Amino acid sequence: MTVLAGFLGSGKTTLVNHLLRQADGPRIMVLVNDFGDLPIDEDLIAAKDGDTLTLANGCACCSMGAGLYKAFSTALDYEPTPDHLLIEASGVAEPKRIANFARAEPDLTLNGIVTMVDALNFQTTREDQRLSEIVEAQISSAHILLLNKCDLAQQQNIDICAEILRHVNETAPIIKITHGALSGDIFFGEGRSIDRLSETSNDSHSHTHETDFSRWSVATDSEINKATLKEVLNHLPPSILRVKGIFRATGESDLWVAHKAGTHIDISPLSMDSSFSGRTGFVAIGTKSPDFSNILDAAFHSLK
Amino acid sequence: MSAITVFSAKKIITMNPARPNATHVAVRDGRVLATGTIDEIAGWGDYTLDDSFANKVIMPGFVEGHCHLMAGGIWRYTYVGYQDRVDPDGKLWPGVKTLEEVLTRLKEAEMELGPDDALVAWGFDPIFLMDRRLDKNDLDNVSPSRPIAVVHSNFHLLTVNSASLSLANYVADMDVDGIALGPDGSPNGELQEMAAMFPIMRRLGIDLRELGRTERSLVDFGKVCNRVGVTTAADLINDLPDEDVAQMKTITDGSDYPIRLMSLLNGISQPADETRERALELKGKSTEKLRLGAVKIITDGSIQGFTARLRWPYHYNGAPNGIWNIAPEQLNVLVSVLNEAGVQMHIHTNGDEAIEVALDALEQAKIKKNRPDLLHVLQHCQMADRAQFRKMKRLGVAANLFSNHIYYFGDKHYELTIGPDRALRMDACQSAIDFGVPFAIHSDAPVTPMAPLFTAWCAVNRLTESGKLLGEYERISVDEALQAITLGAAATLHMDHEVGSIETGKWADFAILENDPETIGAENLKDVGIWGTVLAGEKHKIP
Ligand SMILES: [Zn+2]
Ligand SMILES: [Zn+2]
């Protein structure tokens, strides 16, 4: 489950539509609790065989979170089970509160909080007394920050925004995007089977580059210590946006799955099902930089 | 011509200033034909005299302008609250005063259950948490194997036993907000907020929203109203899908259903234009006993939960400011869209910043298009200051004030949440009167128990649970309070031309009282006995 937060008009719905439009994506169920002018494109949802649900905020005094209850129970009971739950949080929602559902519910895994910021209007919103705390909470709790509308804003404003974001949230990677466009594997991470590994031979690694992002993978069936892995993932620089891996843990018989989404790290047992390709190893995505592969090669070499 | 029934009474309090009291009321076709003496009424022709209320006092049926259907359904769970309460079937549940009494009641309830049932209790009062907190060990003593869940009175906390914890795989060293841990690092059974409560509630089938949706809930809700003299009640938020509307219509149509029910559409679960279209569509489905078409909009949270939006200087204890359920800018759009289309709005506002934002939105909407046919209502409106009441008057906006809060939460507001200055002006009925703002008072049941005469007692006496007088100035007279729970509330529902007073042409909806609230004394207002109600001339005695 991924929480997409961000203030009204930051471009969340455009991004959701963009993610739904990508052809090879997982089955996504979208829970919406923001109702701006732009609707989620219903055609896209039908085409993807996914669904949207309303995540209505209840009265905090009288409906006691019953709206959240209903949305989550409908989503969890949905047949066939979606691969991914994407929550488009309302512009005034505290993403951490929503993310907590995934932390507590055994049938959900938190894939991170992604907060979208509008480079054009960010400062105005932030200076509104009535909204400043919630804007701050949305930024500080983010595991990945998206700075949108970078084509429309002046470079100077983009820099100021990025600086403020870095000030409020010291660790989350900041990705600059335009038109709310971002590739699905950066937003959602790899699918559960990590198909990309099938193309990588054992103990070898590969990497690809596109305009802004680089991808890297390594296949390995060595036993890995979970605590050491967590350390390594923790110390990766913010330019490494996502890491996902399936591995043999030292002293355990079952396979484990690790994923890192910005600053969010989760290591848990792999629940076996037919979609697992049998391949073990790690994949990563990061912003393009000369030492991208070196950083990852070095980090994962130290594990073996 | 249809038959005329004349009820005699010790006294009839009509709320019609032209004829404030009477000894007889004549009813024809479910409506009030006349009030007065038997001689005056006789001029209307042959009648049947009904003397069953000869020793009772008749008032207009009370109007509860803000409650929730869940007030009926919640009783399927075991009550473990501190205050005495009566369930829909009239059983008295004495308040449990110690943790030991709570556990004894749970044990009794446990023995009644089938082998596969979970034990669910509600109403657990934080007062029990003063010395030590209820935990899983206490509940494991009630049953180690049957899942147990105790819902606290604020509905934001849940305490469960080990059997429940294991259902959701809650184990040691979980680092999840809201799952409280004991000294040994394992969950101690206390769960805070919906995210942590949800996995267990889901597995035990505790769906608070469903509690307001079943046929039995609707029937029980009617019983809850009947017991306290209510003949018109507003269910303040509902998703109102077609199947629920159909069910509500069928049940309320029944001649044995004792109330007129208004149900408000949740205005923030779809885009503004969809809310508008649905509200207009629902309006057309209204019947004599089911009223639809108004919209509820929730802006902030609750004061006792520290989630209300406050203006400077914010919380007395320094807690961070509360939360918005809708962004102010978005509220402006929604309010304008609905006002323009002629949809009545009930806007939930607890904190004074939420009130400010709502009034600004209404002001903008009314500048764009004045709709003198609509009375929009600020619900709760607890922290409004006098300037805000003046603005309500200028804008023609009503307030439904949460007077029960003074008793149930007043001490906490004075000491902790908003501090003395603002606690003294909470739920300011006198200020509403001073500036001529139409107002009602409410219970928000099941948040506090429904009982309009108790709510009136709160507005008149302003005493907290500890007996402190909270804001002498804002006390109102008994007459003014009785007005608030009848005509005042009816006006907030756009129903004051139909109910709220005993007056020719209005529905013959009455509250039948054992004592006279006008003479029993302000301090005893809450103790007035209730026989039952009359709806459209039909008697509904409390069973
Ligand atoms: Zn309410
Ligand atoms: Zn409310």
Short mmCIF file of C-alpha atoms in Angstrom, two decimals, chain B residues 111-411:
data_model
loop_
_atom_site.label_atom_id
_atom_site.label_comp_id
_atom_site.label_asym_id
_atom_site.label_seq_id
_atom_site.Cartn_x
_atom_site.Cartn_y
_atom_site.Cartn_z
CA MET B 111 -21.72 -16.45 30.13
CA GLU B 112 -24.68 -15.54 27.93
CA LEU B 113 -22.76 -15.86 24.66
CA GLY B 114 -22.65 -18.73 22.19
CA PRO B 115 -19.38 -20.64 21.78
CA ASP B 116 -18.23 -18.69 18.70
CA ASP B 117 -19.32 -15.20 19.69
CA ALA B 118 -16.89 -12.44 20.53
CA LEU B 119 -17.58 -10.32 23.61
CA VAL B 120 -17.85 -6.66 22.67
CA ALA B 121 -18.54 -3.91 25.18
CA TRP B 122 -18.89 -0.14 24.78
CA GLY B 123 -19.03 3.06 26.79
CA PHE B 124 -15.96 2.34 28.91
CA ASP B 125 -15.19 5.59 30.69
CA PRO B 126 -11.71 7.13 30.92
CA ILE B 127 -12.46 7.83 34.58
CA PHE B 128 -11.42 4.21 35.17
CA LEU B 129 -8.02 4.98 33.76
CA MET B 130 -7.01 7.30 36.60
CA ASP B 131 -5.25 4.75 38.80
CA ARG B 132 -4.25 2.04 36.40
CA ARG B 133 -5.29 1.24 32.89
CA LEU B 134 -7.45 -1.68 31.89
CA ASP B 135 -5.26 -4.17 30.06
CA LYS B 136 -5.29 -7.56 28.38
CA ASN B 137 -4.60 -9.39 31.66
CA ASP B 138 -7.83 -8.07 33.17
CA LEU B 139 -9.72 -9.24 30.12
CA ASP B 140 -7.88 -12.58 29.97
CA ASN B 141 -9.36 -13.22 33.41
CA VAL B 142 -12.81 -12.76 31.90
CA SER B 143 -11.92 -15.23 29.17
CA PRO B 144 -8.54 -16.45 27.93
CA SER B 145 -9.98 -17.98 24.77
CA ARG B 146 -12.93 -15.90 23.63
CA PRO B 147 -11.96 -12.67 21.82
CA ILE B 148 -12.96 -9.65 23.91
CA ALA B 149 -13.01 -6.01 22.83
CA VAL B 150 -13.97 -3.07 25.03
CA VAL B 151 -14.73 0.11 23.10
CA HIS B 152 -14.07 3.25 25.14
CA SER B 153 -16.72 5.94 25.43
CA ASN B 154 -14.87 8.25 23.04
CA PHE B 155 -14.77 5.53 20.35
CA HIS B 156 -11.09 6.28 19.76
CA LEU B 157 -9.68 3.61 22.08
CA LEU B 158 -10.14 -0.11 22.30
CA THR B 159 -8.89 -2.52 24.95
CA VAL B 160 -8.72 -6.19 23.95
CA ASN B 161 -7.62 -9.50 25.44
CA SER B 162 -4.89 -11.86 24.28
CA ALA B 163 -7.28 -13.92 22.16
CA SER B 164 -8.13 -10.78 20.15
CA LEU B 165 -4.50 -9.71 19.86
CA SER B 166 -3.51 -13.02 18.36
CA LEU B 167 -6.26 -12.77 15.74
CA ALA B 168 -4.42 -9.82 14.22
CA ASN B 169 -0.93 -11.24 14.85
CA TYR B 170 -0.14 -8.41 17.23
CA VAL B 171 3.12 -9.56 18.76
CA ALA B 172 6.02 -8.19 20.78
CA ASP B 173 8.26 -5.45 19.40
CA MET B 174 5.76 -4.15 16.91
CA ASP B 175 6.71 -0.61 16.25
CA VAL B 176 3.30 0.67 15.24
CA ASP B 177 1.74 3.92 16.46
CA GLY B 178 -1.33 3.19 18.52
CA ILE B 179 -0.46 -0.34 19.63
CA ALA B 180 0.45 0.25 23.26
CA LEU B 181 3.14 -1.99 24.71
CA GLY B 182 3.47 -3.33 28.24
CA PRO B 183 6.70 -3.44 30.26
CA ASP B 184 7.64 -6.76 28.63
CA GLY B 185 7.50 -5.19 25.16
CA SER B 186 4.41 -7.09 24.08
CA PRO B 187 1.10 -5.34 23.25
CA ASN B 188 -0.76 -4.67 26.52
CA GLY B 189 -4.15 -4.77 24.86
CA GLU B 190 -4.78 -1.05 24.52
CA LEU B 191 -5.19 0.20 20.95
CA GLN B 192 -5.42 3.85 20.03
CA GLU B 193 -7.11 5.28 16.93
CA MET B 194 -8.72 3.51 14.02
CA ALA B 195 -5.53 2.32 12.29
CA ALA B 196 -4.50 0.21 15.27
CA MET B 197 -8.07 -0.79 16.14
CA PHE B 198 -9.05 -1.73 12.61
CA PRO B 199 -7.37 -5.15 12.23
CA ILE B 200 -9.11 -6.43 15.34
CA MET B 201 -12.45 -4.78 14.68
CA ARG B 202 -12.40 -6.20 11.17
CA ARG B 203 -11.74 -9.70 12.42
CA LEU B 204 -14.44 -9.44 15.08
CA GLY B 205 -16.92 -7.82 12.69
CA ILE B 206 -17.24 -4.63 14.76
CA ASP B 207 -18.35 -2.18 12.10
CA LEU B 208 -19.62 0.98 13.77
CA ARG B 209 -21.07 2.28 10.55
CA GLU B 210 -23.12 -0.86 10.02
CA LEU B 211 -24.60 -0.29 13.47
CA GLY B 212 -26.68 2.47 11.96
CA ARG B 213 -27.73 0.59 8.84
CA THR B 214 -29.62 -2.56 9.72
CA GLU B 215 -33.36 -2.80 10.12
CA ARG B 216 -32.96 -3.56 13.78
CA SER B 217 -30.79 -0.47 14.27
CA LEU B 218 -33.44 1.75 12.74
CA VAL B 219 -36.11 0.18 14.90
CA ASP B 220 -33.97 0.52 18.02
CA PHE B 221 -33.22 4.11 17.13
CA GLY B 222 -36.96 4.80 17.08
CA LYS B 223 -37.24 3.25 20.55
CA VAL B 224 -34.38 5.39 21.87
CA CYS B 225 -36.19 8.51 20.64
CA ASN B 226 -39.56 7.43 21.97
CA ARG B 227 -38.18 6.92 25.49
CA VAL B 228 -37.05 10.53 25.72
CA GLY B 229 -40.06 12.19 24.12
CA VAL B 230 -38.47 12.79 20.72
CA THR B 231 -40.79 12.69 17.69
CA THR B 232 -38.44 14.19 15.11
CA ALA B 233 -34.76 13.32 14.94
CA ALA B 234 -31.95 14.19 12.55
CA ASP B 235 -29.37 11.55 11.67
CA LEU B 236 -26.48 13.85 11.03
CA ILE B 237 -24.41 11.96 8.52
CA ASN B 238 -25.16 9.14 6.17
CA ASP B 239 -23.89 7.92 2.82
CA LEU B 240 -27.52 7.28 1.84
CA PRO B 241 -27.10 4.72 -0.93
CA ASP B 242 -30.38 3.81 -2.66
CA GLU B 243 -30.83 0.55 -0.78
CA ASP B 244 -30.54 2.31 2.58
CA VAL B 245 -32.98 4.99 1.53
CA ALA B 246 -35.46 2.30 0.45
CA GLN B 247 -35.09 0.54 3.78
CA MET B 248 -35.50 3.78 5.73
CA LYS B 249 -38.61 4.58 3.75
CA THR B 250 -40.18 1.19 4.39
CA ILE B 251 -39.47 1.31 8.11
CA THR B 252 -40.45 4.92 8.72
CA ASP B 253 -43.65 4.42 6.71
CA GLY B 254 -44.83 1.86 9.28
CA SER B 255 -47.56 3.30 11.50
CA ASP B 256 -45.77 1.84 14.51
CA TYR B 257 -42.57 3.77 13.77
CA PRO B 258 -42.64 6.56 16.34
CA ILE B 259 -40.61 9.34 14.73
CA ARG B 260 -40.04 11.51 11.71
CA LEU B 261 -36.50 10.90 10.62
CA MET B 262 -34.28 13.33 8.80
CA SER B 263 -31.10 11.89 7.36
CA LEU B 264 -28.29 14.06 6.05
CA LEU B 265 -26.09 13.22 3.11
CA ASN B 266 -22.34 13.15 3.72
CA GLY B 267 -21.18 16.13 1.69
CA ILE B 268 -17.48 15.36 1.51
CA SER B 269 -17.35 11.88 0.04
CA GLN B 270 -17.75 12.92 -3.57
CA PRO B 271 -17.00 15.98 -5.69
CA ALA B 272 -19.15 19.06 -5.03
CA ASP B 273 -21.31 18.78 -8.13
CA GLU B 274 -22.07 15.13 -7.40
CA THR B 275 -23.06 16.04 -3.85
CA ARG B 276 -25.37 18.69 -5.25
CA GLU B 277 -27.02 16.34 -7.72
CA ARG B 278 -27.48 13.59 -5.15
CA ALA B 279 -28.90 16.00 -2.57
CA LEU B 280 -31.45 17.34 -5.03
CA GLU B 281 -32.37 13.81 -6.06
CA LEU B 282 -32.78 12.75 -2.43
CA LYS B 283 -34.93 15.77 -1.65
CA GLY B 284 -37.46 14.42 -4.10
CA LYS B 285 -37.64 11.16 -2.18
CA SER B 286 -38.78 12.77 1.06
CA THR B 287 -41.98 11.55 2.67
CA GLU B 288 -44.01 12.74 5.64
CA LYS B 289 -41.81 10.69 7.94
CA LEU B 290 -38.51 10.61 6.10
CA ARG B 291 -36.78 13.85 5.24
CA LEU B 292 -33.89 13.95 2.82
CA GLY B 293 -32.01 16.52 0.81
CA ALA B 294 -29.91 18.37 3.38
CA VAL B 295 -26.13 17.91 3.42
CA LYS B 296 -23.66 17.50 6.28
CA ILE B 297 -20.17 18.92 5.88
CA ILE B 298 -17.49 18.15 8.40
CA THR B 299 -14.76 20.73 8.77
CA ASP B 300 -12.74 19.93 11.90
CA GLY B 301 -12.58 17.27 14.63
CA SER B 302 -13.57 17.33 18.30
CA ILE B 303 -12.39 19.49 21.19
CA GLN B 304 -12.04 16.60 23.64
CA GLY B 305 -9.98 14.71 21.05
CA PHE B 306 -7.73 17.77 20.51
CA THR B 307 -8.68 17.63 16.83
CA ALA B 308 -10.83 20.77 16.67
CA ARG B 309 -9.34 23.70 14.73
CA LEU B 310 -8.68 26.51 17.19
CA ARG B 311 -7.64 30.10 16.64
CA TRP B 312 -4.84 31.68 18.59
CA PRO B 313 -3.90 30.97 21.41
CA TYR B 314 -4.78 27.34 20.54
CA HIS B 315 -4.87 24.56 23.14
CA TYR B 316 -4.58 25.40 26.83
CA ASN B 317 -2.22 22.48 27.45
CA GLY B 318 -0.12 23.27 24.39
CA ALA B 319 -1.35 20.30 22.33
CA PRO B 320 -0.93 20.88 18.58
CA ASN B 321 -3.85 22.40 16.71
CA GLY B 322 -6.45 20.01 15.32
CA ILE B 323 -7.23 18.64 11.88
CA TRP B 324 -9.22 19.67 8.86
CA ASN B 325 -11.49 17.20 7.12
CA ILE B 326 -11.76 19.54 4.19
CA ALA B 327 -9.41 22.30 3.13
CA PRO B 328 -10.81 25.82 3.65
CA GLU B 329 -10.43 26.61 -0.03
CA GLN B 330 -12.35 23.46 -0.96
CA LEU B 331 -15.04 24.29 1.58
CA ASN B 332 -15.58 27.64 -0.15
CA VAL B 333 -16.27 25.87 -3.42
CA LEU B 334 -18.56 23.26 -1.90
CA VAL B 335 -20.58 25.75 0.13
CA SER B 336 -21.06 28.01 -2.89
CA VAL B 337 -22.11 25.15 -5.14
CA LEU B 338 -24.68 23.84 -2.66
CA ASN B 339 -26.01 27.24 -1.64
CA GLU B 340 -26.49 28.23 -5.24
CA ALA B 341 -28.46 25.06 -5.93
CA GLY B 342 -30.70 25.52 -2.89
CA VAL B 343 -29.30 22.70 -0.76
CA GLN B 344 -29.44 23.23 2.99
CA MET B 345 -26.10 22.68 4.75
CA HIS B 346 -25.28 21.56 8.26
CA ILE B 347 -21.63 22.34 8.83
CA HIS B 348 -19.81 20.58 11.64
CA THR B 349 -17.59 23.13 13.38
CA ASN B 350 -16.24 22.68 16.89
CA GLY B 351 -13.25 25.01 17.15
CA ASP B 352 -13.43 28.76 16.60
CA GLU B 353 -11.12 28.62 13.58
CA ALA B 354 -13.44 26.08 11.93
CA ILE B 355 -16.38 28.38 12.72
CA GLU B 356 -14.51 31.28 11.15
CA VAL B 357 -13.69 29.33 8.02
CA ALA B 358 -17.28 28.08 7.69
CA LEU B 359 -18.73 31.57 8.17
CA ASP B 360 -16.32 32.97 5.57
CA ALA B 361 -17.43 30.29 3.13
CA LEU B 362 -21.10 31.06 3.81
CA GLU B 363 -20.45 34.78 3.44
CA GLN B 364 -18.83 34.31 0.02
CA ALA B 365 -21.62 32.00 -1.07
CA LYS B 366 -24.29 34.45 0.01
CA ILE B 367 -22.60 37.35 -1.72
CA LYS B 368 -22.67 35.33 -4.92
CA LYS B 369 -26.24 34.26 -4.49
CA ASN B 370 -28.57 35.10 -1.69
CA ARG B 371 -30.90 32.25 -0.87
CA PRO B 372 -33.32 33.58 1.75
CA ASP B 373 -35.16 30.27 1.52
CA LEU B 374 -32.27 28.42 3.15
CA LEU B 375 -31.27 28.37 6.80
CA HIS B 376 -27.76 26.94 6.94
CA VAL B 377 -26.69 25.61 10.33
CA LEU B 378 -23.38 25.47 12.15
CA GLN B 379 -23.44 22.18 14.05
CA HIS B 380 -21.81 22.04 17.49
CA CYS B 381 -20.50 25.59 17.04
CA GLN B 382 -19.04 25.18 20.49
CA MET B 383 -16.33 27.80 20.62
CA ALA B 384 -18.04 30.67 18.82
CA ASP B 385 -17.31 34.06 20.37
CA ARG B 386 -19.75 36.95 20.36
CA ALA B 387 -18.34 38.48 17.20
CA GLN B 388 -19.02 35.20 15.44
CA PHE B 389 -22.61 35.19 16.71
CA ARG B 390 -23.02 38.71 15.35
CA LYS B 391 -21.71 37.47 12.02
CA MET B 392 -24.13 34.53 12.09
CA LYS B 393 -26.92 37.02 12.59
CA ARG B 394 -25.73 39.18 9.68
CA LEU B 395 -25.50 36.15 7.43
CA GLY B 396 -28.74 34.54 8.58
CA VAL B 397 -27.01 31.38 9.80
CA ALA B 398 -28.29 29.22 12.67
CA ALA B 399 -26.35 27.38 15.40
CA ASN B 400 -27.07 23.98 16.90
CA LEU B 401 -25.12 24.11 20.15
CA PHE B 402 -23.74 21.05 21.93
CA SER B 403 -25.00 21.83 25.44
CA ASN B 404 -24.44 18.28 26.73
CA HIS B 405 -20.73 18.96 26.40
CA ILE B 406 -20.87 21.32 29.34
CA TYR B 407 -21.80 18.46 31.64
CA TYR B 408 -19.82 15.62 30.06
CA PHE B 409 -16.62 17.40 29.03
CA GLY B 410 -16.83 20.84 30.67
CA ASP B 411 -14.32 20.05 33.42
#
